[in-house]
Short mmCIF file of C-alpha atoms in Angstrom, two decimals:
data_model
loop_
_atom_site.label_atom_id
_atom_site.label_comp_id
_atom_site.label_asym_id
_atom_site.label_seq_id
_atom_site.Cartn_x
_atom_site.Cartn_y
_atom_site.Cartn_z
CA UNK C 260 -10.33 67.45 47.22
CA UNK C 261 -10.06 63.74 47.88
CA UNK C 262 -12.72 62.51 50.30
CA UNK C 263 -10.53 60.52 52.65
CA UNK C 264 -10.66 60.75 56.43
CA UNK C 265 -9.06 59.07 59.41
CA UNK C 266 -7.29 59.87 62.64
CA UNK C 267 -3.51 60.23 62.72
CA UNK C 268 -1.02 60.54 65.53
CA UNK C 269 2.54 61.68 64.98
CA UNK C 270 5.91 61.47 66.69
CA UNK C 271 9.00 63.14 65.26
CA UNK C 272 12.13 61.08 65.92
CA UNK C 273 14.68 63.26 67.78
CA UNK C 274 17.51 60.92 66.77
CA UNK C 275 16.92 61.29 63.03
CA UNK C 276 18.92 63.79 60.98
CA UNK C 277 20.04 64.22 57.38
CA UNK C 278 23.55 64.61 58.81
CA UNK C 279 23.49 61.10 60.25
CA UNK C 280 25.85 58.78 58.40
CA UNK C 281 24.76 55.28 57.49
CA UNK C 282 27.00 53.31 59.82
CA UNK C 283 29.01 50.14 59.30
CA UNK C 284 26.71 48.37 61.79
CA UNK C 285 23.67 49.36 59.72
CA UNK C 286 25.36 48.29 56.48
CA UNK C 287 25.86 44.93 58.14
CA UNK C 288 22.08 44.58 58.15
CA UNK C 289 21.33 45.90 54.67
CA UNK C 290 23.23 47.78 51.99
CA UNK C 291 23.28 48.30 48.26
CA UNK C 292 26.40 46.13 47.98
CA UNK C 293 24.96 43.28 50.07
CA UNK C 294 21.80 43.35 47.96
CA UNK C 295 23.53 42.52 44.66
CA UNK C 296 23.56 38.74 45.12
CA UNK C 297 19.90 38.60 46.13
CA UNK C 298 18.86 40.75 43.17
CA UNK C 299 20.86 38.58 40.75
CA UNK C 300 19.51 35.30 42.14
CA UNK C 301 15.85 36.28 42.33
CA UNK C 302 15.83 37.57 38.77
CA UNK C 303 16.62 33.99 37.64
CA UNK C 304 13.53 32.54 39.34
CA UNK C 305 10.71 31.29 37.09
CA UNK C 306 8.06 33.96 36.36
CA UNK C 307 10.16 36.84 37.70
CA UNK C 308 8.79 40.15 36.41
CA UNK C 309 9.16 43.78 37.44
CA UNK C 310 6.05 45.07 39.24
CA UNK C 311 4.53 48.44 38.24
CA UNK C 312 5.35 51.80 39.78
CA UNK C 313 2.15 53.77 39.17
CA UNK C 314 2.19 57.55 39.02
CA UNK C 315 -1.08 58.63 40.67
CA UNK C 316 -1.00 62.07 39.11
CA UNK C 317 -4.68 62.99 39.55
CA UNK C 318 -4.70 61.90 43.17
CA UNK C 319 -1.50 63.84 43.82
CA UNK C 320 -2.93 66.97 42.21
CA UNK C 321 -6.16 66.87 44.21
CA UNK C 322 -4.31 66.04 47.42
CA UNK C 323 -2.02 69.04 46.95
CA UNK C 324 1.15 67.03 46.33
CA UNK C 325 3.71 67.20 43.54
CA UNK C 326 3.65 63.44 42.90
CA UNK C 327 2.48 60.14 44.35
CA UNK C 328 4.29 57.02 43.22
CA UNK C 329 2.65 53.72 44.17
CA UNK C 330 4.74 50.54 43.93
CA UNK C 331 2.19 47.83 43.16
CA UNK C 332 3.14 44.45 44.65
CA UNK C 333 -0.29 42.90 44.07
CA UNK C 334 1.05 40.73 41.23
CA UNK C 335 4.44 39.66 42.63
CA UNK C 336 5.08 36.04 41.58
CA UNK C 337 1.34 35.39 41.76
CA UNK C 338 1.53 35.53 45.58
CA UNK C 339 0.12 39.07 45.60
CA UNK C 340 2.66 40.42 48.10
CA UNK C 341 6.18 41.86 48.27
CA UNK C 342 6.89 39.18 50.86
CA UNK C 343 7.17 36.66 48.04
CA UNK C 344 10.68 38.06 47.64
CA UNK C 345 11.93 37.78 51.22
CA UNK C 346 10.74 34.48 52.65
CA UNK C 347 11.50 32.39 49.57
CA UNK C 348 14.95 33.94 49.18
CA UNK C 349 15.77 33.20 52.82
CA UNK C 350 14.63 29.59 52.27
CA UNK C 351 17.06 29.29 49.35
CA UNK C 352 19.91 30.74 51.42
CA UNK C 353 19.26 28.35 54.32
CA UNK C 354 19.16 25.37 51.98
CA UNK C 355 22.48 26.47 50.49
CA UNK C 356 23.99 26.78 53.98
CA UNK C 357 22.84 23.33 55.10
CA UNK C 358 23.89 21.63 51.88
CA UNK C 359 27.28 23.35 51.92
CA UNK C 360 27.95 21.87 55.34
CA UNK C 361 26.86 18.40 54.18
CA UNK C 362 28.42 18.37 50.70
CA UNK C 363 31.54 20.41 51.27
CA UNK C 364 30.58 22.85 48.52
CA UNK C 365 27.97 25.57 48.14
CA UNK C 366 25.31 24.67 45.58
CA UNK C 367 24.29 27.31 43.08
CA UNK C 368 20.71 28.58 43.00
CA UNK C 369 20.28 26.87 39.62
CA UNK C 370 20.91 23.46 41.22
CA UNK C 371 18.10 24.06 43.70
CA UNK C 372 15.72 25.29 41.00
CA UNK C 373 16.53 22.36 38.69
CA UNK C 374 16.06 19.74 41.41
CA UNK C 375 19.64 18.47 41.05
CA UNK C 376 19.81 17.91 44.83
CA UNK C 377 16.21 16.78 45.29
CA UNK C 378 17.00 13.91 47.66
CA UNK C 379 19.13 15.98 49.99
CA UNK C 380 16.75 18.95 49.98
CA UNK C 381 13.68 16.82 50.73
CA UNK C 382 15.15 15.89 54.12
CA UNK C 383 15.20 19.54 55.27
CA UNK C 384 12.19 21.24 56.92
CA UNK C 385 11.76 25.03 57.19
CA UNK C 386 9.32 26.74 59.52
CA UNK C 387 8.05 30.15 60.61
CA UNK C 388 5.23 32.06 62.26
CA UNK C 389 3.20 34.44 60.12
CA UNK C 390 0.25 36.80 59.73
CA UNK C 391 -0.13 35.32 56.26
CA UNK C 392 2.05 36.82 53.54
CA UNK C 393 5.50 35.88 54.86
CA UNK C 394 4.33 32.33 55.54
CA UNK C 395 2.93 32.10 52.03
CA UNK C 396 6.33 33.10 50.66
CA UNK C 397 8.16 30.55 52.83
CA UNK C 398 5.69 27.81 51.79
CA UNK C 399 6.04 28.77 48.12
CA UNK C 400 9.83 28.81 48.40
CA UNK C 401 9.80 25.40 50.10
CA UNK C 402 7.66 24.00 47.29
CA UNK C 403 9.83 25.64 44.59
CA UNK C 404 13.06 24.22 46.03
CA UNK C 405 11.64 20.91 47.31
CA UNK C 406 11.95 20.96 51.11
CA UNK C 407 9.37 20.42 53.87
CA UNK C 408 7.51 23.30 55.54
CA UNK C 409 5.58 23.88 58.78
CA UNK C 410 3.84 27.24 59.33
CA UNK C 411 2.39 28.61 62.59
CA UNK C 412 -0.48 31.09 62.52
CA UNK C 413 -2.28 32.92 65.32
CA UNK C 414 -5.99 33.03 66.09
CA UNK C 415 -6.75 36.08 63.93
CA UNK C 416 -5.26 34.82 60.66
CA UNK C 417 -8.10 34.23 58.21
CA UNK C 418 -9.02 30.80 56.91
CA UNK C 419 -8.36 32.06 53.38
CA UNK C 420 -4.74 32.83 54.21
CA UNK C 421 -4.37 29.45 55.91
CA UNK C 422 -5.68 27.64 52.83
CA UNK C 423 -3.34 29.63 50.58
CA UNK C 424 -0.32 28.33 52.51
CA UNK C 425 -1.63 24.78 52.52
CA UNK C 426 -2.03 25.04 48.74
CA UNK C 427 1.77 25.21 48.52
CA UNK C 428 2.10 21.99 50.51
CA UNK C 429 2.80 23.49 53.94
CA UNK C 430 1.57 21.99 57.19
CA UNK C 431 -0.22 24.87 58.96
CA UNK C 432 -0.63 24.93 62.75
CA UNK C 433 -3.08 27.44 64.25
CA UNK C 434 -2.60 28.56 67.88
CA UNK C 435 -5.03 30.35 70.19
CA UNK C 436 -2.59 33.16 71.04
CA UNK C 437 -1.41 36.27 69.16
CA UNK C 438 1.34 36.73 66.56
CA UNK C 439 4.20 37.13 69.01
CA UNK C 440 3.16 33.94 70.82
CA UNK C 441 3.16 32.07 67.52
CA UNK C 442 6.72 33.28 66.90
CA UNK C 443 7.87 31.86 70.22
CA UNK C 444 6.13 28.52 69.68
CA UNK C 445 7.55 28.11 66.18
CA UNK C 446 11.05 28.75 67.56
CA UNK C 447 10.63 26.28 70.43
CA UNK C 448 9.31 23.47 68.25
CA UNK C 449 11.92 24.06 65.55
CA UNK C 450 14.69 23.58 68.10
CA UNK C 451 13.04 20.41 69.41
CA UNK C 452 12.39 18.88 65.98
CA UNK C 453 15.43 20.03 63.98
CA UNK C 454 13.61 22.47 61.72
CA UNK C 455 15.10 25.65 60.29
CA UNK C 456 13.28 28.83 61.31
CA UNK C 457 12.90 31.30 58.43
CA UNK C 458 11.46 34.33 60.20
CA UNK C 459 11.15 37.91 59.03
CA UNK C 460 11.61 39.24 62.55
CA UNK C 461 14.86 39.13 64.51
CA UNK C 462 15.27 38.52 68.22
CA UNK C 463 18.04 37.68 70.68
CA UNK C 464 20.04 34.77 69.28
CA UNK C 465 18.35 34.94 65.87
CA UNK C 466 19.84 37.57 63.58
CA UNK C 467 21.18 36.17 60.32
CA UNK C 468 18.12 34.75 58.55
CA UNK C 469 16.07 37.99 58.82
CA UNK C 470 18.94 39.75 57.04
CA UNK C 471 18.38 37.42 54.07
CA UNK C 472 14.64 38.10 54.18
CA UNK C 473 15.30 41.84 54.04
CA UNK C 474 17.82 41.40 51.22
CA UNK C 475 15.08 39.69 49.21
CA UNK C 476 12.99 42.85 49.51
CA UNK C 477 15.76 44.87 47.84
CA UNK C 478 14.73 43.47 44.46
CA UNK C 479 11.62 45.63 44.76
CA UNK C 480 13.69 48.62 45.87
CA UNK C 481 16.17 48.32 43.01
CA UNK C 482 13.23 48.19 40.60
CA UNK C 483 11.86 51.39 42.12
CA UNK C 484 15.18 53.18 41.63
CA UNK C 485 15.23 52.21 37.95
CA UNK C 486 11.59 53.16 37.48
CA UNK C 487 12.11 56.60 39.07
CA UNK C 488 14.69 57.23 36.35
CA UNK C 489 16.90 59.57 38.36
CA UNK C 490 14.22 61.22 40.51
CA UNK C 491 14.42 60.99 44.29
CA UNK C 492 11.23 61.17 46.38
CA UNK C 493 11.02 63.81 49.08
CA UNK C 494 9.02 61.46 51.32
CA UNK C 495 8.53 57.72 51.70
CA UNK C 496 5.48 56.60 53.69
CA UNK C 497 5.92 52.93 54.57
CA UNK C 498 4.03 50.45 56.74
CA UNK C 499 5.55 49.38 60.05
CA UNK C 500 4.82 45.87 61.39
CA UNK C 501 7.93 44.53 63.12
CA UNK C 502 10.07 46.92 61.09
CA UNK C 503 11.51 44.49 58.53
CA UNK C 504 10.20 46.20 55.40
CA UNK C 505 10.53 49.70 56.81
CA UNK C 506 14.17 49.16 57.75
CA UNK C 507 14.95 47.61 54.36
CA UNK C 508 13.42 50.62 52.60
CA UNK C 509 15.12 53.16 54.87
CA UNK C 510 18.47 51.37 54.86
CA UNK C 511 18.68 50.74 51.12
CA UNK C 512 17.68 54.26 50.12
CA UNK C 513 19.81 55.86 52.87
CA UNK C 514 22.87 53.89 51.70
CA UNK C 515 22.13 54.75 48.07
CA UNK C 516 21.22 58.43 48.34
CA UNK C 517 22.96 59.58 51.53
CA UNK C 518 21.99 63.12 52.55
CA UNK C 519 19.65 63.30 49.54
CA UNK C 520 17.55 60.49 50.97
CA UNK C 521 13.80 60.98 51.40
CA UNK C 522 12.05 61.68 54.67
CA UNK C 523 11.05 58.26 56.03
CA UNK C 524 7.60 58.17 57.65
CA UNK C 525 6.63 54.88 59.35
CA UNK C 526 2.89 54.13 59.60
CA UNK C 527 1.27 51.68 62.04
CA UNK C 528 -2.21 50.75 63.29
CA UNK C 529 -3.31 52.49 66.48
CA UNK C 530 -3.47 49.19 68.39
CA UNK C 531 -0.11 47.83 67.18
CA UNK C 532 2.30 50.76 67.28
CA UNK C 533 5.40 49.13 68.73
CA UNK C 534 7.73 51.19 66.53
CA UNK C 535 6.21 54.54 67.48
CA UNK C 536 6.25 53.67 71.19
CA UNK C 537 9.84 52.45 70.87
CA UNK C 538 10.85 55.76 69.28
CA UNK C 539 9.20 57.65 72.13
CA UNK C 540 10.97 55.49 74.72
CA UNK C 541 14.31 55.55 72.94
CA UNK C 542 14.48 51.74 73.05
CA UNK C 543 12.39 48.78 71.87
CA UNK C 544 9.00 48.57 73.57
CA UNK C 545 6.61 45.60 73.47
CA UNK C 546 2.90 46.20 72.81
CA UNK C 547 0.82 43.51 74.50
CA UNK C 548 -2.81 42.47 74.16
CA UNK C 549 -4.91 41.38 71.20
CA UNK C 550 -3.28 43.79 68.69
CA UNK C 551 -6.70 43.91 67.05
CA UNK C 552 -6.52 45.65 63.67
CA UNK C 553 -7.98 45.32 60.21
CA UNK C 554 -4.43 45.76 58.91
CA UNK C 555 -3.63 42.09 59.59
CA UNK C 556 -0.08 42.16 58.25
CA UNK C 557 0.79 44.93 60.70
CA UNK C 558 -0.62 43.31 63.86
CA UNK C 559 2.79 43.07 65.51
CA UNK C 560 3.75 43.99 69.05
CA UNK C 561 7.50 43.33 69.17
CA UNK C 562 10.12 45.27 67.23
CA UNK C 563 12.67 43.41 65.09
CA UNK C 564 16.07 43.92 66.71
CA UNK C 565 17.78 44.31 63.33
CA UNK C 566 15.06 46.61 62.04
CA UNK C 567 15.49 48.86 65.04
CA UNK C 568 19.22 49.20 64.36
CA UNK C 569 18.27 51.16 61.23
CA UNK C 570 14.99 52.79 62.23
CA UNK C 571 16.16 54.10 65.60
CA UNK C 572 17.96 56.97 63.88
CA UNK C 573 16.96 56.44 60.25
CA UNK C 574 13.18 56.89 60.49
CA UNK C 575 12.22 60.54 60.64
CA UNK C 576 8.60 60.18 61.74
CA UNK C 577 6.31 57.60 63.29
CA UNK C 578 2.56 57.80 62.67
CA UNK C 579 -0.51 55.76 63.52
CA UNK C 580 -3.59 55.48 61.32
CA UNK C 581 -7.13 54.72 62.46
CA UNK C 582 -9.04 51.74 61.09
CA UNK C 583 -11.74 53.79 59.35
CA UNK C 584 -9.33 55.01 56.65
CA UNK C 585 -8.44 51.54 55.40
CA UNK C 586 -11.51 50.39 53.47
CA UNK C 587 -12.09 53.86 51.99
CA UNK C 588 -8.54 53.94 50.59
CA UNK C 589 -8.86 50.42 49.19
CA UNK C 590 -12.10 51.44 47.45
CA UNK C 591 -10.52 54.61 46.09
CA UNK C 592 -7.73 52.58 44.49
CA UNK C 593 -10.02 49.80 43.24
CA UNK C 594 -12.15 52.27 41.28
CA UNK C 595 -9.19 54.24 39.97
CA UNK C 596 -9.15 57.89 41.00
CA UNK C 597 -10.15 60.11 38.06
CA UNK C 598 -7.80 58.96 35.25
CA UNK C 599 -5.37 57.15 37.58
CA UNK C 600 -5.18 53.36 37.11
CA UNK C 601 -7.37 51.01 39.11
CA UNK C 602 -5.28 49.08 41.64
CA UNK C 603 -6.02 45.99 43.72
CA UNK C 604 -4.75 46.87 47.22
CA UNK C 605 -5.12 44.75 50.35
CA UNK C 606 -5.82 46.14 53.80
CA UNK C 607 -2.12 46.25 54.77
CA UNK C 608 -1.11 47.89 51.48
CA UNK C 609 -2.83 51.24 51.98
CA UNK C 610 -1.74 52.78 55.32
CA UNK C 611 1.17 54.65 53.75
CA UNK C 612 -0.95 56.19 51.01
CA UNK C 613 -3.85 57.00 53.33
CA UNK C 614 -1.56 58.67 55.85
CA UNK C 615 0.18 60.77 53.21
CA UNK C 616 -3.09 62.07 51.76
CA UNK C 617 -4.75 62.72 55.12
CA UNK C 618 -1.62 64.36 56.53
CA UNK C 619 -1.35 66.68 53.53
CA UNK C 620 -4.95 67.79 54.04
CA UNK C 621 -4.46 68.35 57.79
CA UNK C 622 -2.58 71.65 58.33
CA UNK C 623 -0.79 70.61 61.53
CA UNK C 624 0.57 67.40 59.98
CA UNK C 625 1.34 69.01 56.62
CA UNK C 626 3.47 71.57 58.42
CA UNK C 627 5.37 69.19 60.68
CA UNK C 628 6.02 66.75 57.82
CA UNK C 629 6.84 69.50 55.33
CA UNK C 630 4.24 68.23 52.87
CA UNK C 631 3.36 70.72 50.13
CA UNK C 632 2.76 71.14 46.39
CA UNK C 633 6.37 70.25 45.63
CA UNK C 634 6.43 67.06 47.70
CA UNK C 635 7.02 63.82 45.78
CA UNK C 636 5.73 60.90 47.82
CA UNK C 637 6.62 57.23 47.36
CA UNK C 638 4.37 54.58 48.93
CA UNK C 639 4.72 50.80 48.87
CA UNK C 640 1.53 48.95 47.97
CA UNK C 641 2.68 45.83 49.76
CA UNK C 642 -0.14 43.46 48.85
CA UNK C 643 -3.17 42.81 46.73
CA UNK C 644 -6.22 40.78 47.74
CA UNK C 645 -4.30 38.17 49.74
CA UNK C 646 -7.59 37.37 51.49
CA UNK C 647 -10.12 37.51 48.61
CA UNK C 648 -13.18 37.11 50.86
CA UNK C 649 -12.18 39.98 53.12
CA UNK C 650 -11.25 42.09 50.10
CA UNK C 651 -14.74 41.68 48.68
CA UNK C 652 -16.29 42.61 52.02
CA UNK C 653 -14.22 45.82 52.20
CA UNK C 654 -14.28 46.88 48.56
CA UNK C 655 -17.50 45.37 47.24
#
């Protein structure tokens, strides 16, 4: 048996059902068809490469599962996070929109990459608030395409993550409040100074750009489909946050596989479980306070409006995971379990895997989630050591 422990809570979504159809409203947020342009464009970017889908066969066997597939985003574009796909793609789309209005034609992605419109692009400034990884992607995209960039971070974002964004030429502003307060400040100052907000969370009056961010993530999802080679997971355990990634995963696979889609299990920290509480309330709920969690990328208290359009009846289960499971899971992956490959996984990459293993070994959760020896579980390893100093402290 795998020695992995932690506390879980569970809520089964009463609105979720295999008989639910993926609606036109949900397809307006994300769909297989809408994803085609993003997938085509991003595959032309310099250094694009497919990231691994590891089969953790020994871990699955000892956990009592049929399979565990781990999508390893620790090497994505050298930014060590799946978010490299979303933020940078949304930057490109916004630059195309602005330049189309100014030039009377829509520039191709190649023109932005080649610097053909360098003068025009350099006058544009993009901005966002971030826990770290999304901001790094936006800063990298701004550098790649040649526009300005201002990033807002909250008090708990590590100095290492701040320096990583500054390394891509971004101006980084740290506030004394939490993540949600940094989102509001970024929005206010962007309106005052003529910047373009490129956020991965949607809110009233701000819906279109987060759709582009989510479409960027579909590159990873299309890779997974090809790598599975015709197999369909029975379960997907995916991290929560504001719901951007989780809704992209649920929406894309739901649209693709229909009634054959996996069971979608959303995992959040105990202190930042806005999605679980929203499911219980039947409407978006805000979690206030410090949102103190080791899982820095998931320290979010407000649900993405667009994400909730999919997760409200597309997510089957909402779980929380205690902090004590995080470092142990990171260490387990770093060493390589038995003959499984060693994997660099950051603190926000492991909640899905940890929850799946612990739930399988806990009879009450195994029963309610229908986890057994035939279950084939997909997890998204969303990041590597995006904060190297913290990674060393946790893994050794």
